[in-house]
């Protein structure tokens, strides 16, 4: 087995997703903040990129939905921010 660039991207993505979840459980990160959704979205995107080389339908479906949920979370964060400070 060789370790290639797509393996590295996928592993970084998994670390981002699991790391943000760990920080959430440790109450070091808020699920309402932009960083949680951004890190999860980036992690999902990296895993999706890794799947372009070694496709797995189940992993693809999960990461695609994970990415969409993260984008939704970022939109919600942005909307809350605009309501608090409409001058932005």
PDB file of N, CA and C in Angstrom:
ATOM      1  N   UNK A   1       0.845  -1.186   0.000  1.00  0.00           N
ATOM      2  CA  UNK A   1       0.000   0.000   0.000  1.00  0.00           C
ATOM      3  C   UNK A   1       0.885   1.243   0.000  1.00  0.00           C
ATOM      4  N   UNK A   2       0.559   2.164  -0.874  1.00  0.00           N
ATOM      5  CA  UNK A   2       1.304   3.414  -0.924  1.00  0.00           C
ATOM      6  C   UNK A   2       0.440   4.526  -0.339  1.00  0.00           C
ATOM      7  N   UNK A   3       1.100   5.469   0.282  1.00  0.00           N
ATOM      8  CA  UNK A   3       0.435   6.623   0.865  1.00  0.00           C
ATOM      9  C   UNK A   3       0.587   7.778  -0.113  1.00  0.00           C
ATOM     10  N   UNK A   4      -0.531   8.242  -0.657  1.00  0.00           N
ATOM     11  CA  UNK A   4      -0.487   9.271  -1.691  1.00  0.00           C
ATOM     12  C   UNK A   4      -1.150  10.557  -1.220  1.00  0.00           C
ATOM     13  N   UNK A   5      -1.119  11.572  -2.101  1.00  0.00           N
ATOM     14  CA  UNK A   5      -1.632  12.892  -1.747  1.00  0.00           C
ATOM     15  C   UNK A   5      -3.089  12.852  -1.318  1.00  0.00           C
ATOM     16  N   UNK A   6      -3.881  12.013  -1.964  1.00  0.00           N
ATOM     17  CA  UNK A   6      -5.303  11.957  -1.620  1.00  0.00           C
ATOM     18  C   UNK A   6      -5.517  11.312  -0.259  1.00  0.00           C
ATOM     19  N   UNK A   7      -4.620  10.412   0.135  1.00  0.00           N
ATOM     20  CA  UNK A   7      -4.697   9.835   1.475  1.00  0.00           C
ATOM     21  C   UNK A   7      -4.422  10.917   2.522  1.00  0.00           C
ATOM     22  N   UNK A   8      -3.448  11.761   2.257  1.00  0.00           N
ATOM     23  CA  UNK A   8      -3.117  12.851   3.171  1.00  0.00           C
ATOM     24  C   UNK A   8      -4.293  13.813   3.306  1.00  0.00           C
ATOM     25  N   UNK A   9      -4.888  14.199   2.171  1.00  0.00           N
ATOM     26  CA  UNK A   9      -6.047  15.093   2.224  1.00  0.00           C
ATOM     27  C   UNK A   9      -7.183  14.483   3.039  1.00  0.00           C
ATOM     28  N   UNK A  10      -7.470  13.226   2.787  1.00  0.00           N
ATOM     29  CA  UNK A  10      -8.537  12.551   3.523  1.00  0.00           C
ATOM     30  C   UNK A  10      -8.248  12.480   5.011  1.00  0.00           C
ATOM     31  N   UNK A  11      -7.006  12.188   5.363  1.00  0.00           N
ATOM     32  CA  UNK A  11      -6.648  12.110   6.783  1.00  0.00           C
ATOM     33  C   UNK A  11      -6.726  13.470   7.466  1.00  0.00           C
ATOM     34  N   UNK A  12      -6.309  14.516   6.783  1.00  0.00           N
ATOM     35  CA  UNK A  12      -6.433  15.868   7.336  1.00  0.00           C
ATOM     36  C   UNK A  12      -7.913  16.207   7.527  1.00  0.00           C
ATOM     37  N   UNK A  13      -8.731  15.842   6.546  1.00  0.00           N
ATOM     38  CA  UNK A  13     -10.169  16.085   6.653  1.00  0.00           C
ATOM     39  C   UNK A  13     -10.788  15.377   7.843  1.00  0.00           C
ATOM     40  N   UNK A  14     -10.428  14.128   8.030  1.00  0.00           N
ATOM     41  CA  UNK A  14     -10.944  13.362   9.168  1.00  0.00           C
ATOM     42  C   UNK A  14     -10.488  13.994  10.482  1.00  0.00           C
ATOM     43  N   UNK A  15      -9.230  14.408  10.550  1.00  0.00           N
ATOM     44  CA  UNK A  15      -8.725  15.059  11.772  1.00  0.00           C
ATOM     45  C   UNK A  15      -9.470  16.362  12.063  1.00  0.00           C
ATOM     46  N   UNK A  16      -9.776  17.130  11.027  1.00  0.00           N
ATOM     47  CA  UNK A  16     -10.547  18.358  11.226  1.00  0.00           C
ATOM     48  C   UNK A  16     -11.938  18.067  11.785  1.00  0.00           C
ATOM     49  N   UNK A  17     -12.609  17.103  11.198  1.00  0.00           N
ATOM     50  CA  UNK A  17     -13.966  16.765  11.639  1.00  0.00           C
ATOM     51  C   UNK A  17     -13.949  16.232  13.066  1.00  0.00           C
ATOM     52  N   UNK A  18     -13.072  15.279  13.336  1.00  0.00           N
ATOM     53  CA  UNK A  18     -13.024  14.699  14.679  1.00  0.00           C
ATOM     54  C   UNK A  18     -12.495  15.693  15.706  1.00  0.00           C
ATOM     55  N   UNK A  19     -11.528  16.510  15.296  1.00  0.00           N
ATOM     56  CA  UNK A  19     -10.983  17.514  16.215  1.00  0.00           C
ATOM     57  C   UNK A  19     -12.016  18.542  16.623  1.00  0.00           C
ATOM     58  N   UNK A  20     -12.820  19.006  15.679  1.00  0.00           N
ATOM     59  CA  UNK A  20     -13.847  19.987  16.027  1.00  0.00           C
ATOM     60  C   UNK A  20     -14.916  19.353  16.909  1.00  0.00           C
ATOM     61  N   UNK A  21     -15.222  18.099  16.658  1.00  0.00           N
ATOM     62  CA  UNK A  21     -16.206  17.410  17.505  1.00  0.00           C
ATOM     63  C   UNK A  21     -15.659  17.243  18.921  1.00  0.00           C
ATOM     64  N   UNK A  22     -14.397  16.893  19.036  1.00  0.00           N
ATOM     65  CA  UNK A  22     -13.773  16.771  20.354  1.00  0.00           C
ATOM     66  C   UNK A  22     -13.794  18.118  21.079  1.00  0.00           C
ATOM     67  N   UNK A  23     -13.416  19.188  20.389  1.00  0.00           N
ATOM     68  CA  UNK A  23     -13.430  20.516  21.011  1.00  0.00           C
ATOM     69  C   UNK A  23     -14.836  20.929  21.424  1.00  0.00           C
ATOM     70  N   UNK A  24     -15.827  20.536  20.647  1.00  0.00           N
ATOM     71  CA  UNK A  24     -17.223  20.810  21.006  1.00  0.00           C
ATOM     72  C   UNK A  24     -17.587  20.085  22.299  1.00  0.00           C
ATOM     73  N   UNK A  25     -17.228  18.809  22.387  1.00  0.00           N
ATOM     74  CA  UNK A  25     -17.548  18.020  23.579  1.00  0.00           C
ATOM     75  C   UNK A  25     -16.795  18.513  24.811  1.00  0.00           C
ATOM     76  N   UNK A  26     -15.613  19.067  24.602  1.00  0.00           N
ATOM     77  CA  UNK A  26     -14.817  19.611  25.696  1.00  0.00           C
ATOM     78  C   UNK A  26     -15.255  21.036  26.055  1.00  0.00           C
ATOM     79  N   UNK A  27     -16.270  21.531  25.371  1.00  0.00           N
ATOM     80  CA  UNK A  27     -16.814  22.876  25.541  1.00  0.00           C
ATOM     81  C   UNK A  27     -15.756  23.950  25.296  1.00  0.00           C
ATOM     82  N   UNK A  28     -14.875  23.675  24.349  1.00  0.00           N
ATOM     83  CA  UNK A  28     -13.856  24.633  23.935  1.00  0.00           C
ATOM     84  C   UNK A  28     -14.247  25.333  22.640  1.00  0.00           C
ATOM     85  N   UNK A  29     -15.328  24.864  22.033  1.00  0.00           N
ATOM     86  CA  UNK A  29     -15.794  25.383  20.757  1.00  0.00           C
ATOM     87  C   UNK A  29     -17.312  25.397  20.784  1.00  0.00           C
ATOM     88  N   UNK A  30     -17.904  26.435  20.238  1.00  0.00           N
ATOM     89  CA  UNK A  30     -19.358  26.545  20.190  1.00  0.00           C
ATOM     90  C   UNK A  30     -19.880  26.038  18.856  1.00  0.00           C
ATOM     91  N   UNK A  31     -20.930  25.262  18.909  1.00  0.00           N
ATOM     92  CA  UNK A  31     -21.564  24.788  17.678  1.00  0.00           C
ATOM     93  C   UNK A  31     -22.246  25.939  16.942  1.00  0.00           C
ATOM     94  N   UNK A  32     -22.458  27.053  17.629  1.00  0.00           N
ATOM     95  CA  UNK A  32     -23.105  28.219  17.016  1.00  0.00           C
ATOM     96  C   UNK A  32     -22.106  29.137  16.323  1.00  0.00           C
ATOM     97  N   UNK A  33     -20.816  28.915  16.536  1.00  0.00           N
ATOM     98  CA  UNK A  33     -19.796  29.778  15.947  1.00  0.00           C
ATOM     99  C   UNK A  33     -19.445  29.351  14.529  1.00  0.00           C
ATOM    100  N   UNK A  34     -18.824  30.269  13.819  1.00  0.00           N
ATOM    101  CA  UNK A  34     -18.452  30.002  12.429  1.00  0.00           C
ATOM    102  C   UNK A  34     -17.352  28.960  12.321  1.00  0.00           C
ATOM    103  N   UNK A  35     -16.458  28.908  13.300  1.00  0.00           N
ATOM    104  CA  UNK A  35     -15.307  28.013  13.212  1.00  0.00           C
ATOM    105  C   UNK A  35     -15.721  26.540  13.193  1.00  0.00           C
ATOM    106  N   UNK A  36     -16.712  26.200  13.979  1.00  0.00           N
ATOM    107  CA  UNK A  36     -17.178  24.811  14.018  1.00  0.00           C
ATOM    108  C   UNK A  36     -17.674  24.368  12.639  1.00  0.00           C
ATOM    109  N   UNK A  37     -18.543  25.167  12.043  1.00  0.00           N
ATOM    110  CA  UNK A  37     -19.085  24.805  10.725  1.00  0.00           C
ATOM    111  C   UNK A  37     -18.020  24.870   9.640  1.00  0.00           C
ATOM    112  N   UNK A  38     -17.145  25.865   9.714  1.00  0.00           N
ATOM    113  CA  UNK A  38     -16.102  25.998   8.695  1.00  0.00           C
ATOM    114  C   UNK A  38     -15.118  24.827   8.743  1.00  0.00           C
ATOM    115  N   UNK A  39     -14.699  24.439   9.934  1.00  0.00           N
ATOM    116  CA  UNK A  39     -13.759  23.325  10.061  1.00  0.00           C
ATOM    117  C   UNK A  39     -14.401  22.016   9.615  1.00  0.00           C
ATOM    118  N   UNK A  40     -15.658  21.817   9.974  1.00  0.00           N
ATOM    119  CA  UNK A  40     -16.361  20.611   9.528  1.00  0.00           C
ATOM    120  C   UNK A  40     -16.539  20.600   8.018  1.00  0.00           C
ATOM    121  N   UNK A  41     -16.886  21.740   7.456  1.00  0.00           N
ATOM    122  CA  UNK A  41     -17.054  21.829   6.003  1.00  0.00           C
ATOM    123  C   UNK A  41     -15.750  21.586   5.263  1.00  0.00           C
ATOM    124  N   UNK A  42     -14.668  22.182   5.762  1.00  0.00           N
ATOM    125  CA  UNK A  42     -13.368  21.973   5.139  1.00  0.00           C
ATOM    126  C   UNK A  42     -12.947  20.512   5.253  1.00  0.00           C
ATOM    127  N   UNK A  43     -13.189  19.927   6.418  1.00  0.00           N
ATOM    128  CA  UNK A  43     -12.868  18.509   6.602  1.00  0.00           C
ATOM    129  C   UNK A  43     -13.627  17.627   5.625  1.00  0.00           C
ATOM    130  N   UNK A  44     -14.917  17.895   5.482  1.00  0.00           N
ATOM    131  CA  UNK A  44     -15.736  17.119   4.548  1.00  0.00           C
ATOM    132  C   UNK A  44     -15.255  17.304   3.118  1.00  0.00           C
ATOM    133  N   UNK A  45     -14.907  18.532   2.760  1.00  0.00           N
ATOM    134  CA  UNK A  45     -14.408  18.808   1.415  1.00  0.00           C
ATOM    135  C   UNK A  45     -13.111  18.046   1.144  1.00  0.00           C
ATOM    136  N   UNK A  46     -12.215  18.023   2.110  1.00  0.00           N
ATOM    137  CA  UNK A  46     -10.953  17.298   1.932  1.00  0.00           C
ATOM    138  C   UNK A  46     -11.183  15.797   1.770  1.00  0.00           C
ATOM    139  N   UNK A  47     -12.107  15.254   2.544  1.00  0.00           N
ATOM    140  CA  UNK A  47     -12.422  13.825   2.393  1.00  0.00           C
ATOM    141  C   UNK A  47     -13.040  13.583   1.015  1.00  0.00           C
ATOM    142  N   UNK A  48     -13.927  14.472   0.575  1.00  0.00           N
ATOM    143  CA  UNK A  48     -14.518  14.333  -0.765  1.00  0.00           C
ATOM    144  C   UNK A  48     -13.446  14.370  -1.847  1.00  0.00           C
ATOM    145  N   UNK A  49     -12.479  15.267  -1.710  1.00  0.00           N
ATOM    146  CA  UNK A  49     -11.385  15.328  -2.685  1.00  0.00           C
ATOM    147  C   UNK A  49     -10.587  14.025  -2.696  1.00  0.00           C
ATOM    148  N   UNK A  50     -10.379  13.461  -1.521  1.00  0.00           N
ATOM    149  CA  UNK A  50      -9.640  12.192  -1.470  1.00  0.00           C
ATOM    150  C   UNK A  50     -10.420  11.068  -2.144  1.00  0.00           C
ATOM    151  N   UNK A  51     -11.741  11.170  -2.118  1.00  0.00           N
ATOM    152  CA  UNK A  51     -12.579  10.137  -2.731  1.00  0.00           C
ATOM    153  C   UNK A  51     -12.577  10.202  -4.253  1.00  0.00           C
ATOM    154  N   UNK A  52     -12.034  11.271  -4.827  1.00  0.00           N
ATOM    155  CA  UNK A  52     -11.939  11.320  -6.283  1.00  0.00           C
ATOM    156  C   UNK A  52     -10.944  10.286  -6.802  1.00  0.00           C
ATOM    157  N   UNK A  53     -10.048   9.838  -5.949  1.00  0.00           N
ATOM    158  CA  UNK A  53      -9.040   8.858  -6.352  1.00  0.00           C
ATOM    159  C   UNK A  53      -9.420   7.429  -5.981  1.00  0.00           C
ATOM    160  N   UNK A  54     -10.101   7.280  -4.865  1.00  0.00           N
ATOM    161  CA  UNK A  54     -10.568   5.953  -4.438  1.00  0.00           C
ATOM    162  C   UNK A  54     -12.003   6.110  -3.963  1.00  0.00           C
ATOM    163  N   UNK A  55     -12.935   5.967  -4.895  1.00  0.00           N
ATOM    164  CA  UNK A  55     -14.339   6.261  -4.622  1.00  0.00           C
ATOM    165  C   UNK A  55     -14.970   5.217  -3.724  1.00  0.00           C
ATOM    166  N   UNK A  56     -15.801   5.716  -2.807  1.00  0.00           N
ATOM    167  CA  UNK A  56     -16.605   4.871  -1.930  1.00  0.00           C
ATOM    168  C   UNK A  56     -17.948   5.587  -1.797  1.00  0.00           C
ATOM    169  N   UNK A  57     -19.011   4.977  -2.283  1.00  0.00           N
ATOM    170  CA  UNK A  57     -20.315   5.636  -2.333  1.00  0.00           C
ATOM    171  C   UNK A  57     -20.815   6.039  -0.953  1.00  0.00           C
ATOM    172  N   UNK A  58     -20.690   5.168   0.025  1.00  0.00           N
ATOM    173  CA  UNK A  58     -21.177   5.491   1.376  1.00  0.00           C
ATOM    174  C   UNK A  58     -20.428   6.675   1.966  1.00  0.00           C
ATOM    175  N   UNK A  59     -19.125   6.683   1.852  1.00  0.00           N
ATOM    176  CA  UNK A  59     -18.323   7.794   2.373  1.00  0.00           C
ATOM    177  C   UNK A  59     -18.634   9.076   1.612  1.00  0.00           C
ATOM    178  N   UNK A  60     -18.804   8.969   0.292  1.00  0.00           N
ATOM    179  CA  UNK A  60     -19.134  10.132  -0.523  1.00  0.00           C
ATOM    180  C   UNK A  60     -20.458  10.746  -0.082  1.00  0.00           C
ATOM    181  N   UNK A  61     -21.484   9.905   0.095  1.00  0.00           N
ATOM    182  CA  UNK A  61     -22.803  10.396   0.499  1.00  0.00           C
ATOM    183  C   UNK A  61     -22.730  11.072   1.862  1.00  0.00           C
ATOM    184  N   UNK A  62     -22.036  10.459   2.798  1.00  0.00           N
ATOM    185  CA  UNK A  62     -21.932  11.028   4.137  1.00  0.00           C
ATOM    186  C   UNK A  62     -21.204  12.374   4.118  1.00  0.00           C
ATOM    187  N   UNK A  63     -20.100  12.443   3.416  1.00  0.00           N
ATOM    188  CA  UNK A  63     -19.321  13.681   3.394  1.00  0.00           C
ATOM    189  C   UNK A  63     -20.022  14.783   2.616  1.00  0.00           C
ATOM    190  N   UNK A  64     -20.757  14.426   1.579  1.00  0.00           N
ATOM    191  CA  UNK A  64     -21.509  15.420   0.827  1.00  0.00           C
ATOM    192  C   UNK A  64     -22.590  16.055   1.708  1.00  0.00           C
ATOM    193  N   UNK A  65     -23.314  15.220   2.423  1.00  0.00           N
ATOM    194  CA  UNK A  65     -24.342  15.735   3.343  1.00  0.00           C
ATOM    195  C   UNK A  65     -23.673  16.539   4.459  1.00  0.00           C
ATOM    196  N   UNK A  66     -22.551  16.069   4.970  1.00  0.00           N
ATOM    197  CA  UNK A  66     -21.803  16.773   6.020  1.00  0.00           C
ATOM    198  C   UNK A  66     -21.408  18.172   5.525  1.00  0.00           C
ATOM    199  N   UNK A  67     -20.971  18.256   4.281  1.00  0.00           N
ATOM    200  CA  UNK A  67     -20.590  19.537   3.690  1.00  0.00           C
ATOM    201  C   UNK A  67     -21.803  20.462   3.588  1.00  0.00           C
ATOM    202  N   UNK A  68     -22.927  19.945   3.122  1.00  0.00           N
ATOM    203  CA  UNK A  68     -24.134  20.771   3.000  1.00  0.00           C
ATOM    204  C   UNK A  68     -24.625  21.258   4.364  1.00  0.00           C
ATOM    205  N   UNK A  69     -24.561  20.396   5.373  1.00  0.00           N
ATOM    206  CA  UNK A  69     -24.957  20.805   6.721  1.00  0.00           C
ATOM    207  C   UNK A  69     -24.023  21.904   7.229  1.00  0.00           C
ATOM    208  N   UNK A  70     -22.747  21.781   6.945  1.00  0.00           N
ATOM    209  CA  UNK A  70     -21.779  22.797   7.369  1.00  0.00           C
ATOM    210  C   UNK A  70     -22.037  24.126   6.675  1.00  0.00           C
ATOM    211  N   UNK A  71     -22.368  24.082   5.398  1.00  0.00           N
ATOM    212  CA  UNK A  71     -22.703  25.308   4.668  1.00  0.00           C
ATOM    213  C   UNK A  71     -23.955  25.942   5.257  1.00  0.00           C
ATOM    214  N   UNK A  72     -24.935  25.117   5.593  1.00  0.00           N
ATOM    215  CA  UNK A  72     -26.143  25.614   6.248  1.00  0.00           C
ATOM    216  C   UNK A  72     -25.791  26.287   7.576  1.00  0.00           C
ATOM    217  N   UNK A  73     -24.911  25.659   8.356  1.00  0.00           N
ATOM    218  CA  UNK A  73     -24.486  26.240   9.627  1.00  0.00           C
ATOM    219  C   UNK A  73     -23.797  27.576   9.448  1.00  0.00           C
ATOM    220  N   UNK A  74     -22.974  27.691   8.410  1.00  0.00           N
ATOM    221  CA  UNK A  74     -22.305  28.965   8.131  1.00  0.00           C
ATOM    222  C   UNK A  74     -23.316  30.042   7.728  1.00  0.00           C
ATOM    223  N   UNK A  75     -24.323  29.657   6.951  1.00  0.00           N
ATOM    224  CA  UNK A  75     -25.367  30.615   6.569  1.00  0.00           C
ATOM    225  C   UNK A  75     -26.141  31.090   7.796  1.00  0.00           C
ATOM    226  N   UNK A  76     -26.441  30.157   8.697  1.00  0.00           N
ATOM    227  CA  UNK A  76     -27.157  30.521   9.923  1.00  0.00           C
ATOM    228  C   UNK A  76     -26.315  31.465  10.774  1.00  0.00           C
ATOM    229  N   UNK A  77     -25.021  31.183  10.896  1.00  0.00           N
ATOM    230  CA  UNK A  77     -24.134  32.051  11.655  1.00  0.00           C
ATOM    231  C   UNK A  77     -24.116  33.449  11.037  1.00  0.00           C
ATOM    232  N   UNK A  78     -24.020  33.519   9.723  1.00  0.00           N
ATOM    233  CA  UNK A  78     -23.981  34.807   9.032  1.00  0.00           C
ATOM    234  C   UNK A  78     -25.283  35.578   9.256  1.00  0.00           C
ATOM    235  N   UNK A  79     -26.400  34.895   9.172  1.00  0.00           N
ATOM    236  CA  UNK A  79     -27.697  35.564   9.392  1.00  0.00           C
ATOM    237  C   UNK A  79     -27.808  36.103  10.816  1.00  0.00           C
ATOM    238  N   UNK A  80     -27.357  35.327  11.797  1.00  0.00           N
ATOM    239  CA  UNK A  80     -27.377  35.805  13.181  1.00  0.00           C
ATOM    240  C   UNK A  80     -26.488  37.031  13.338  1.00  0.00           C
ATOM    241  N   UNK A  81     -25.370  37.032  12.656  1.00  0.00           N
ATOM    242  CA  UNK A  81     -24.414  38.145  12.728  1.00  0.00           C
ATOM    243  C   UNK A  81     -25.025  39.407  12.131  1.00  0.00           C
ATOM    244  N   UNK A  82     -25.713  39.270  11.008  1.00  0.00           N
ATOM    245  CA  UNK A  82     -26.350  40.414  10.353  1.00  0.00           C
ATOM    246  C   UNK A  82     -27.456  40.992  11.241  1.00  0.00           C
ATOM    247  N   UNK A  83     -28.224  40.129  11.906  1.00  0.00           N
ATOM    248  CA  UNK A  83     -29.306  40.595  12.774  1.00  0.00           C
ATOM    249  C   UNK A  83     -28.726  41.392  13.942  1.00  0.00           C
ATOM    250  N   UNK A  84     -27.590  40.938  14.491  1.00  0.00           N
ATOM    251  CA  UNK A  84     -26.962  41.648  15.607  1.00  0.00           C
ATOM    252  C   UNK A  84     -26.365  42.983  15.187  1.00  0.00           C
ATOM    253  N   UNK A  85     -25.805  43.037  13.999  1.00  0.00           N
ATOM    254  CA  UNK A  85     -25.151  44.269  13.533  1.00  0.00           C
ATOM    255  C   UNK A  85     -25.511  44.500  12.061  1.00  0.00           C
ATOM    256  N   UNK A  86     -26.675  45.093  11.811  1.00  0.00           N
ATOM    257  CA  UNK A  86     -27.140  45.282  10.431  1.00  0.00           C
ATOM    258  C   UNK A  86     -26.245  46.162   9.582  1.00  0.00           C
ATOM    259  N   UNK A  87     -25.317  46.887  10.166  1.00  0.00           N
ATOM    260  CA  UNK A  87     -24.447  47.761   9.405  1.00  0.00           C
ATOM    261  C   UNK A  87     -23.327  47.022   8.682  1.00  0.00           C
ATOM    262  N   UNK A  88     -23.215  45.713   8.864  1.00  0.00           N
ATOM    263  CA  UNK A  88     -22.138  44.943   8.215  1.00  0.00           C
ATOM    264  C   UNK A  88     -22.421  44.677   6.761  1.00  0.00           C
TER     265      UNK A  88
END
